[in-house]
C-alpha positions in Angstrom: 6.0 4.6 39.8 4.1 6.9 39.7 1.8 9.8 37.6 4.6 12.5 37.4 7.0 10.0 36.9 5.5 8.3 34.2 4.4 12.4 32.7 8.2 13.0 33.2 9.6 9.8 30.5 6.5 10.9 28.1 8.2 14.4 28.3 12.0 13.1 28.4 11.2 11.4 24.7 8.5 13.7 23.7 11.6 16.4 24.0 13.4 14.0 21.8 11.2 14.8 18.6 12.0 18.3 18.9 15.8 18.2 19.6 16.8 15.3 16.9 14.2 15.5 14.3 13.3 19.1 14.0 15.2 20.0 10.7 14.6 17.1 9.8 10.9 15.9 9.7 7.4 18.6 9.0 6.6 17.6 13.3 3.3 14.8 12.0 6.0 12.6 10.8 8.1 13.1 14.3 5.6 10.3 14.8 7.1 7.5 12.3 10.7 8.1 14.5 9.4 8.1 17.7 6.9 5.8 18.4 8.6 2.5 16.8 12.0 4.1 18.8 10.1 3.9 22.0 9.4 0.1 21.1 13.0 -0.7 19.9 14.2 0.8 23.1 11.4 -0.6 25.4 12.1 -3.9 24.1 16.1 -3.9 24.2 16.1 -3.1 27.7 13.7 -6.1 28.1 15.8 -8.2 26.4 19.5 -7.5 27.4 19.1 -9.8 30.7 18.6 -13.3 28.5 20.4 -11.7 25.2 23.6 -14.2 25.6 21.3 -17.1 26.9 19.4 -16.3 24.0 22.4 -15.7 21.4 23.8 -19.0 22.7 20.2 -21.2 22.2 20.4 -19.7 19.6 24.0 -21.1 18.3 23.2 -24.4 20.1 19.3 -24.6 17.4 21.1 -24.1 14.0 24.7 -25.8 14.8 21.7 -28.9 15.0 19.5 -27.6 13.2 16.9 -26.9 14.3 14.7 -25.4 12.0 11.0 -24.1 13.9 13.5 -22.0 16.9 10.5 -19.7 17.5 9.4 -21.2 20.8 12.3 -22.3 22.6 14.4 -19.0 21.4 10.9 -17.3 23.3 11.4 -19.3 25.7 14.9 -18.4 25.9 13.9 -14.6 26.0 11.4 -15.6 29.3 9.6 -13.3 26.9 6.3 -13.8 24.1 9.6 -11.9 21.6 13.6 -11.9 21.3 16.6 -10.9 18.7 19.1 -13.2 17.9 21.6 -10.1 16.1 24.7 -9.6 17.9 24.0 -6.2 18.2 22.1 -3.9 21.5 21.9 -0.5 21.0 24.1 0.1 23.3 26.6 -1.7 21.0 25.7 0.1 18.3 26.8 3.8 20.1 29.9 2.5 20.5 30.1 1.9 17.0 31.0 3.9 14.0 28.1 6.5 11.9 27.4 6.9 8.5 26.7 4.0 6.9 28.0 1.7 8.8 26.5 2.1 11.7 22.6 2.1 8.9 24.0 -1.4 8.3 24.7 -2.7 12.1 20.9 -0.8 12.5 19.8 -3.1 10.0 20.9 -6.0 11.4 20.2 -5.3 14.5 16.1 -4.8 13.8 16.5 -7.8 11.4 17.1 -10.3 14.4 13.6 -9.0 16.7 10.9 -12.1 15.9 8.6 -12.1 13.6 6.1 -10.5 15.8 8.4 -7.2 16.4 9.1 -7.9 12.7 5.7 -7.3 11.8 5.1 -4.3 14.4 8.3 -2.5 12.2 6.5 -2.9 8.7 3.9 -1.9 9.3 5.5 1.1 11.0 7.8 1.9 7.7 10.0 2.5 10.1 12.9 1.2 7.8 11.8 3.3 5.0 12.9 6.4 8.6 16.6 4.8 8.1 18.4 5.9 5.4 16.4 9.8 5.7 18.1 10.0 9.6 21.4 8.1 8.7 21.5 11.4 5.5 21.2 14.2 9.1 22.8 12.7 10.6 20.5 12.3 13.7 20.2 7.9 14.1 23.7 7.5 16.1 22.2 10.7 19.0 18.9 9.1 18.1 20.5 5.7 20.3 22.7 7.5 23.0 19.4 9.1 23.8 17.0 6.8 24.4 20.5 5.0 25.7 20.6 8.3 28.1 20.7 7.6 31.5 18.3 9.3 33.2 15.2 7.7 31.7 15.4 4.4 32.6 12.8 2.7 30.7 14.3 -1.1 32.0 12.6 -4.0 34.4 15.2 -3.6 36.2 16.1 -0.4 38.6 18.5 2.0 38.1 21.8 1.3 40.8 24.6 4.4 41.2 28.6 3.6 41.7 26.9 2.5 45.2 24.9 -0.1 44.5 22.0 2.2 44.9 19.0 2.3 43.1 19.1 5.5 42.2 15.9 4.8 39.2 13.7 1.9 39.9 12.5 0.1 37.2 9.3 0.8 35.2 6.7 -2.4 35.1 4.5 -3.4 32.0 1.6 -1.1 32.8 3.9 2.5 33.6 5.5 1.3 30.2 2.1 0.5 28.2 0.7 4.6 30.3 4.1 6.1 29.5 3.6 4.8 25.8 0.1 5.8 25.3 0.5 9.2 26.9 3.4 9.5 23.7 0.1 8.3 21.4 -1.8 10.8 23.4 -0.2 14.0 22.3 1.0 12.5 19.1 -2.9 12.3 17.8 -3.4 16.1 20.1 -0.7 16.8 17.6 -2.1 15.7 14.6 -6.3 16.7 15.2 -7.0 15.8 11.3 -6.0 12.5 12.4 -7.3 12.0 15.8 -10.7 11.9 15.2 -10.6 8.8 13.6 -7.6 6.7 14.6 -8.4 7.5 18.5 -11.4 7.9 20.4 -11.5 10.8 23.9 -10.2 8.2 27.0 -14.1 9.9 28.6 -16.1 8.6 26.4 -14.2 5.4 26.6 -14.9 5.2 30.3 -18.5 5.7 30.0 -18.9 2.8 27.0 -16.7 0.5 30.1 -18.6 1.5 33.0 -22.4 1.1 31.0 -20.9 -2.5 29.6 -20.0 -4.1 32.4 -21.6 -1.1 35.3 -25.3 -3.2 35.0 -24.2 -7.0 35.4 -21.7 -5.9 38.3 -22.9 -8.8 40.2 -23.2 -10.8 37.8 -19.3 -11.6 37.0 -18.0 -14.1 38.3 -14.8 -15.8 38.6 -13.6 -16.7 35.1 -12.6 -16.2 31.2 -14.1 -13.5 29.1 -13.3 -12.2 25.4 -13.2 -8.6 24.3 -13.4 -7.9 21.3 -13.0 -4.4 18.4 -13.4 -4.7 15.6 -12.3 -1.2 14.5 -9.7 -1.3 16.9 -7.1 1.7 16.3 -4.2 2.2 18.8 -6.2 -0.6 21.5 -7.4 1.7 23.9 -11.2 0.8 24.2 -9.6 -3.0 24.7 -7.3 -1.9 27.6 -10.1 0.6 29.0 -12.5 -2.0 28.4 -9.8 -4.3 30.6 -9.4 -2.5 32.6 -12.4 -1.5 34.5 -13.6 -5.2 33.8 -10.3 -6.1 35.9 -11.4 -3.2 38.6 -14.8 -4.0 39.3 -14.3 -7.7 39.2 -11.6 -7.9 41.6 -14.5 -5.6 43.7 -16.9 -8.3 43.7 -14.3 -10.7 45.4 -14.1 -11.9 41.9 -10.9 -13.3 40.1 -11.4 -12.9 35.9 -9.0 -13.9 32.8 -9.1 -11.6 29.9 -8.2 -11.9 26.3 -8.2 -9.5 23.7 -9.5 -9.4 20.2 -9.4 -6.5 17.8 -9.1 -5.8 13.9 -7.9 -3.0 12.1 -7.2 -1.9 8.4 -5.0 1.4 9.1 -1.5 0.0 9.3 1.1 2.5 11.6 -2.6 2.1 14.1 -2.3 -2.4 13.8 1.2 -1.7 14.9 0.5 0.8 17.5 -2.0 -1.1 19.3 -0.1 -4.4 19.1 3.0 -2.6 20.3 1.6 -1.5 22.9 0.0 -4.4 24.0 3.6 -5.9 23.6 5.1 -3.1 26.1 2.6 -4.0 28.3 3.7 -8.0 28.3 0.5 -8.7 27.2 2.4 -11.1 24.2 -0.1 -13.6 23.6 -3.6 -11.3 23.4 -1.0 -9.0 21.0 -1.3 -12.7 18.9 -5.3 -11.6 19.2 -5.0 -8.7 16.9 -4.3 -8.0 13.1 -5.3 -5.7 11.1 -3.6 -4.3 7.8 -4.4 -2.9 4.3 -6.2 -6.0 3.3 -7.2 -7.2 6.6 -10.7 -5.0 6.7 -13.2 -6.1 9.4 -16.6 -6.3 6.7 -14.8 -7.4 3.7 -12.0 -9.7 5.5 -12.9 -10.8 9.1 -10.1 -12.5 11.2 -12.4 -14.3 13.7 -15.0 -15.2 11.8 -16.3 -18.3 13.5 -15.9 -16.7 17.1 -18.5 -15.1 19.6 -17.1 -13.1 22.5 -19.1 -11.8 25.9 -17.6 -8.4 25.3 -17.8 -5.9 22.5 -17.3 -2.1 21.8 -16.1 -0.2 18.5 -16.4 3.5 17.5 -16.9 2.4 13.9 -16.3 4.7 10.6 -18.9 6.3 9.9 -19.9 8.6 6.4 -17.0 6.8 5.2 -17.2 4.3 1.6 -17.7 1.2 2.0 -16.8 1.0 -1.9 -14.0 -1.4 -1.7 -14.7 -3.7 0.2 -18.4 -4.5 -1.6 -16.9 -5.0 -4.4 -14.4 -7.3 -2.6 -17.0 -9.7 -1.8 -19.0 -9.7 -4.8 -21.3 -6.7 -4.7 -25.0 -6.6 -4.3 -26.0 -8.2 -6.4 -23.3 -11.5 -5.4 -23.2 -10.8 -2.0 -23.4 -14.0 0.1 -21.6 -13.2 3.4 -23.1 -15.0 6.4 -23.1 -12.7 8.6 -25.1 -10.0 6.5 -27.3 -12.6 5.7 -30.5 -13.1 8.1 -34.0 -14.3 8.2 -36.1 -11.6 7.9 -40.1 -10.9 6.6 -40.0 -14.6 6.3 -37.4 -14.5 3.7 -34.5 -16.5 5.3 -31.2 -15.0 3.1 -32.3 -11.6 3.5 -29.6 -8.9 2.8 -28.7 -6.3 5.3 -26.5 -4.1 3.0 -25.9 -0.3 3.9 -25.6 2.2 1.3 -21.5 1.9 -0.1 -21.2 5.4 0.8 -21.6 5.0 5.3 -20.8 0.8 6.4 -21.2 2.4 9.9 -24.5 0.1 10.8 -22.1 -2.8 8.9 -20.7 -3.1 12.0 -22.9 -3.5 14.2 -24.3 -6.0 12.1 -20.6 -7.5 12.6 -20.7 -7.6 16.0 -24.4 -8.6 17.0 -23.7 -12.0 15.0 -21.1 -12.4 16.9 -22.9 -12.4 19.8 -23.1 -15.9 22.9 -26.1 -17.5 23.2 -25.3 -20.5 25.5 -23.9 -18.2 28.5 -25.8 -16.9 31.5 -24.4 -13.2 30.8 -24.3 -13.7 27.3 -23.1 -10.5 25.2 -23.2 -7.0 25.8 -22.2 -4.2 22.4 -21.7 -0.5 23.5 -20.6 1.3 20.1 -20.8 4.7 19.0 -23.2 6.2 15.9 -22.9 9.3 14.1 -26.8 11.0 13.6 -27.5 9.3 10.3 -27.5 5.3 11.5 -30.8 6.8 13.6 -32.7 7.7 10.8 -31.2 7.6 7.1 -32.8 4.7 4.7 -36.0 4.1 4.1 -38.5 1.4 4.3 -37.3 -1.2 3.2 -33.7 -0.8 2.7 -31.1 -1.8 5.0 -30.1 1.0 7.3 -33.8 0.3 8.3 -33.2 -2.7 8.8 -31.0 -3.3 10.4 -32.2 -1.4 13.0 -36.0 -3.4 13.1 -33.8 -6.7 13.0 -32.1 -5.6 16.0 -35.1 -3.8 17.7 -38.1 -6.8 17.1 -35.0 -8.8 18.5 -35.3 -7.1 21.4 -31.5 -6.2 21.8 -30.7 -2.9 21.2 -31.0 -1.7 25.5 -30.4 1.7 25.0 -29.1 4.8 23.2 -27.3 8.1 24.5 -27.0 10.9 22.7 -23.5 12.8 24.3 -22.6 16.5 23.2 -21.4 18.0 20.6 -17.9 19.0 20.0 -16.0 15.9 22.4 -14.0 13.9 19.6 -11.1 16.4 17.9 -11.6 15.9 14.4 -15.9 16.3 14.2 -18.5 18.5 16.0 -21.2 16.4 14.5 -24.1 14.6 17.3 -22.6 11.2 18.2 -24.3 9.1 20.6 -23.7 5.8 22.1 -25.9 2.2 21.0 -25.8 0.1 23.8 -27.3 -3.8 23.1 -27.5 -7.3 24.2 -28.6 -10.5 24.1 -29.9 -11.0 27.3 -32.0 -7.3 28.7 -32.9 -7.4 32.4 -36.9 -8.0 33.1 -37.4 -4.6 33.6 -35.9 -3.8 29.4 -37.6 -6.6 28.7 -39.2 -5.1 25.2 -37.8 -1.6 25.9 -35.6 0.7 24.4 -33.9 4.1 27.1 -33.5 7.2 25.2 -30.6 9.5 27.2 -30.0 13.0 26.3 -26.4 13.5 27.8 -25.8 16.4 24.9 -25.3 20.2 28.3 -23.9 17.7 31.2 -19.8 18.1 29.8 -17.3 20.2 31.4 -15.4 22.5 28.7 -11.6 22.3 28.4 -9.8 25.0 28.7 -8.2 24.5 25.6 -9.1 22.9 22.6 -7.5 20.5 21.1 -9.0 20.5 17.9 -12.7 20.8 17.7 -12.8 18.8 21.0 -13.5 21.6 23.5 -15.7 19.5 25.9 -14.8 16.0 28.1 -17.3 13.5 30.8 -15.8 15.0 34.0 -16.0 11.9 37.6 -19.5 13.6 37.7 -20.4 13.3 33.8 -20.5 9.7 33.6 -21.5 8.7 37.8 -25.3 11.0 36.1 -25.6 9.8 33.0 -25.2 6.3 34.7 -27.6 7.0 37.3 -30.5 7.3 35.0 -28.9 4.4 33.0 -30.2 2.2 36.3 -33.1 3.5 36.5 -36.3 1.6 36.1 -38.7 2.6 33.8 -41.7 3.2 36.7 -44.6 5.4 35.3 -44.6 6.0 39.4 -41.2 6.5 40.8 -41.0 10.4 41.0 -37.0 9.5 40.3 -38.6 9.1 37.1 -40.1 12.5 36.8 -37.3 14.5 37.7 -35.2 13.1 34.9 -36.8 14.5 32.2 -33.4 13.9 29.8 -34.5 10.1 30.2 -37.1 8.9 28.6 -38.3 5.2 27.3 -40.7 3.7 24.6 -42.0 0.2 24.3 -39.9 -1.6 21.0 -43.3 -1.3 19.0 -43.3 2.6 18.7 -40.4 2.2 16.4 -41.7 0.4 13.8 -44.1 2.1 11.1 -45.9 1.6 8.0 -44.7 2.9 4.3 -48.4 3.4 2.7 -48.3 4.0 -0.3 -51.7 6.9 -1.2 -52.5 6.7 -4.5 -55.4 10.1 -5.5 -56.5 10.8 -8.5 -55.7 14.0 -10.0 -56.5 17.2 -8.5 -58.5 19.3 -10.9 -60.7 21.8 -9.0 -63.7 20.9 -11.2 -63.6 17.4 -9.2 -63.3 18.5 -6.2 -63.3 21.7 -4.0 -60.7 23.5 -2.1 -62.5 23.3 1.4 -63.9 19.6 -0.3 -59.4 18.9 -0.3 -59.2 20.7 3.8 -61.8 18.7 4.7 -59.9 15.4 3.5 -56.3 16.5 5.4 -57.8 17.2 8.7 -59.3 14.2 8.4 -56.8 12.4 7.5 -53.8 14.4 9.2 -50.8 16.0 6.4 -48.8 12.7 6.8 -51.4 10.4 5.9 -51.6 12.2 2.1 -47.5 12.7 2.2 -46.2 9.8 -0.6 -44.1 8.2 1.0 -44.7 8.7 5.4 -42.1 7.4 7.6 -42.7 4.3 7.1 -39.0 3.1 8.7 -37.7 1.8 11.7 -35.3 3.9 13.4 -37.2 7.5 12.0 -38.8 7.4 15.5 -35.6 7.3 17.5 -34.4 10.8 16.3 -37.8 12.6 16.7 -37.4 11.2 20.5 -34.7 12.3 20.4 -36.2 16.4 19.7 -39.1 16.2 22.2 -36.4 15.5 24.8 -34.0 18.7 23.5 -37.8 20.3 22.1 -35.9 23.0 21.6 -33.7 21.9 18.7 -33.1 18.4 17.0 -29.7 16.6 18.3 -26.9 17.9 15.7 
């Protein structure tokens, strides 16, 4: 199915919201009904052909007292989900309105398998039912989603003569249409967009940074992708598509398994539903989330290591509750954040509780594979404070030191301002790996891509620009350059600079100075000392931390102002 047809399907569903919910919900709440209803209609259409077989299997299992029926019912449905209710949406549309319809609809929902029940629970969809019944729109919504002018089924819709009226909608097409709805709802609700959804152009760049440098080393086989702040799952699915395309272009066949964790219940539900709609039921089981599933305090993959990892973790957001759940700073003992540093085998990497973004970086570095040819590759989005926050000996500085001294930090790319939906601050993509190419060993590359973008015709929240395909290609071109002093290409690319790892490390020096009275030391002598030592040496606190140089070097790339 081509993109115009998928857009038409998304438009059709989008218009249902305007037609039926305008006087029932404020606009920002339309998604609470339309997204779960879209999921229901798709699942209902997919299960339609196997409905009778599932009911027969259910009856047989009950008669024989079988307790664990999950596997048998999935097999009867031919899917990773099923519904054992006598009702379908078509049968509900033919039933009466009011409380009778409400009761039948709840019976229909109760018939779904556990994985669908969890999605509906995270959506809090059942909380909407009475509102829809009281407004007398539940029946109309069911009828709208059953409209014969739109086909959400796998099978083509036929006319009276048996000819194809509407093509079937495969899993990929359904997933694409669903993601388009998510995008529109996120744009329509700008306050939340940046928290739950990373712009597709940024995700494409991150995926290419992960895979393009090692494209010719990818072999046929199985690979794992992980996002510890997966939101609606966009990063995982774009990365999956990118890896599949790249492998195919090199004549390789790869199997990819997705893993994700998300604390926000609704976005977790959207992520899991999206995978179900794409026919990736097994992958959906590897997505975990909910308010009690914080990646920091309740890691759901403690023993797993992953080939590729990417995230846009929350920055500038307190993780005080997580810290308290983990025993506070005094009782903290999570092995992910206890490393060997400065001869201390239990050195704690605990950032200040007001901002936990670098904790997500540590979490990923601890999940790297060290015994495979490709090792692990990581791409994360951070704001500028991750470059310099934390004094010498404090955890933010030590996290940067730990990553750089282990030679894991490969590159940092400065993105344009106003490229995210709810913030205009400076953002950066960090690329890390434990299998650096030979020319990258002992070095870090800084790329200032802040001026490479194309303006949007219409702002989307605070987002007023995007990375075009040519911008992404330009960034990759510089990223793939080798650091050679006599390289003409390097000379003509002032936005890309290479530094030795040691360039980012400083000692903190406390200068003990006697009380300076005019009678003891003349002003001219003070100026002589200042000139000889340098102003910075006379500060009671020098840079003394790993990372300030990261920030300052970006300022040198763009001398008119510091980033952000």
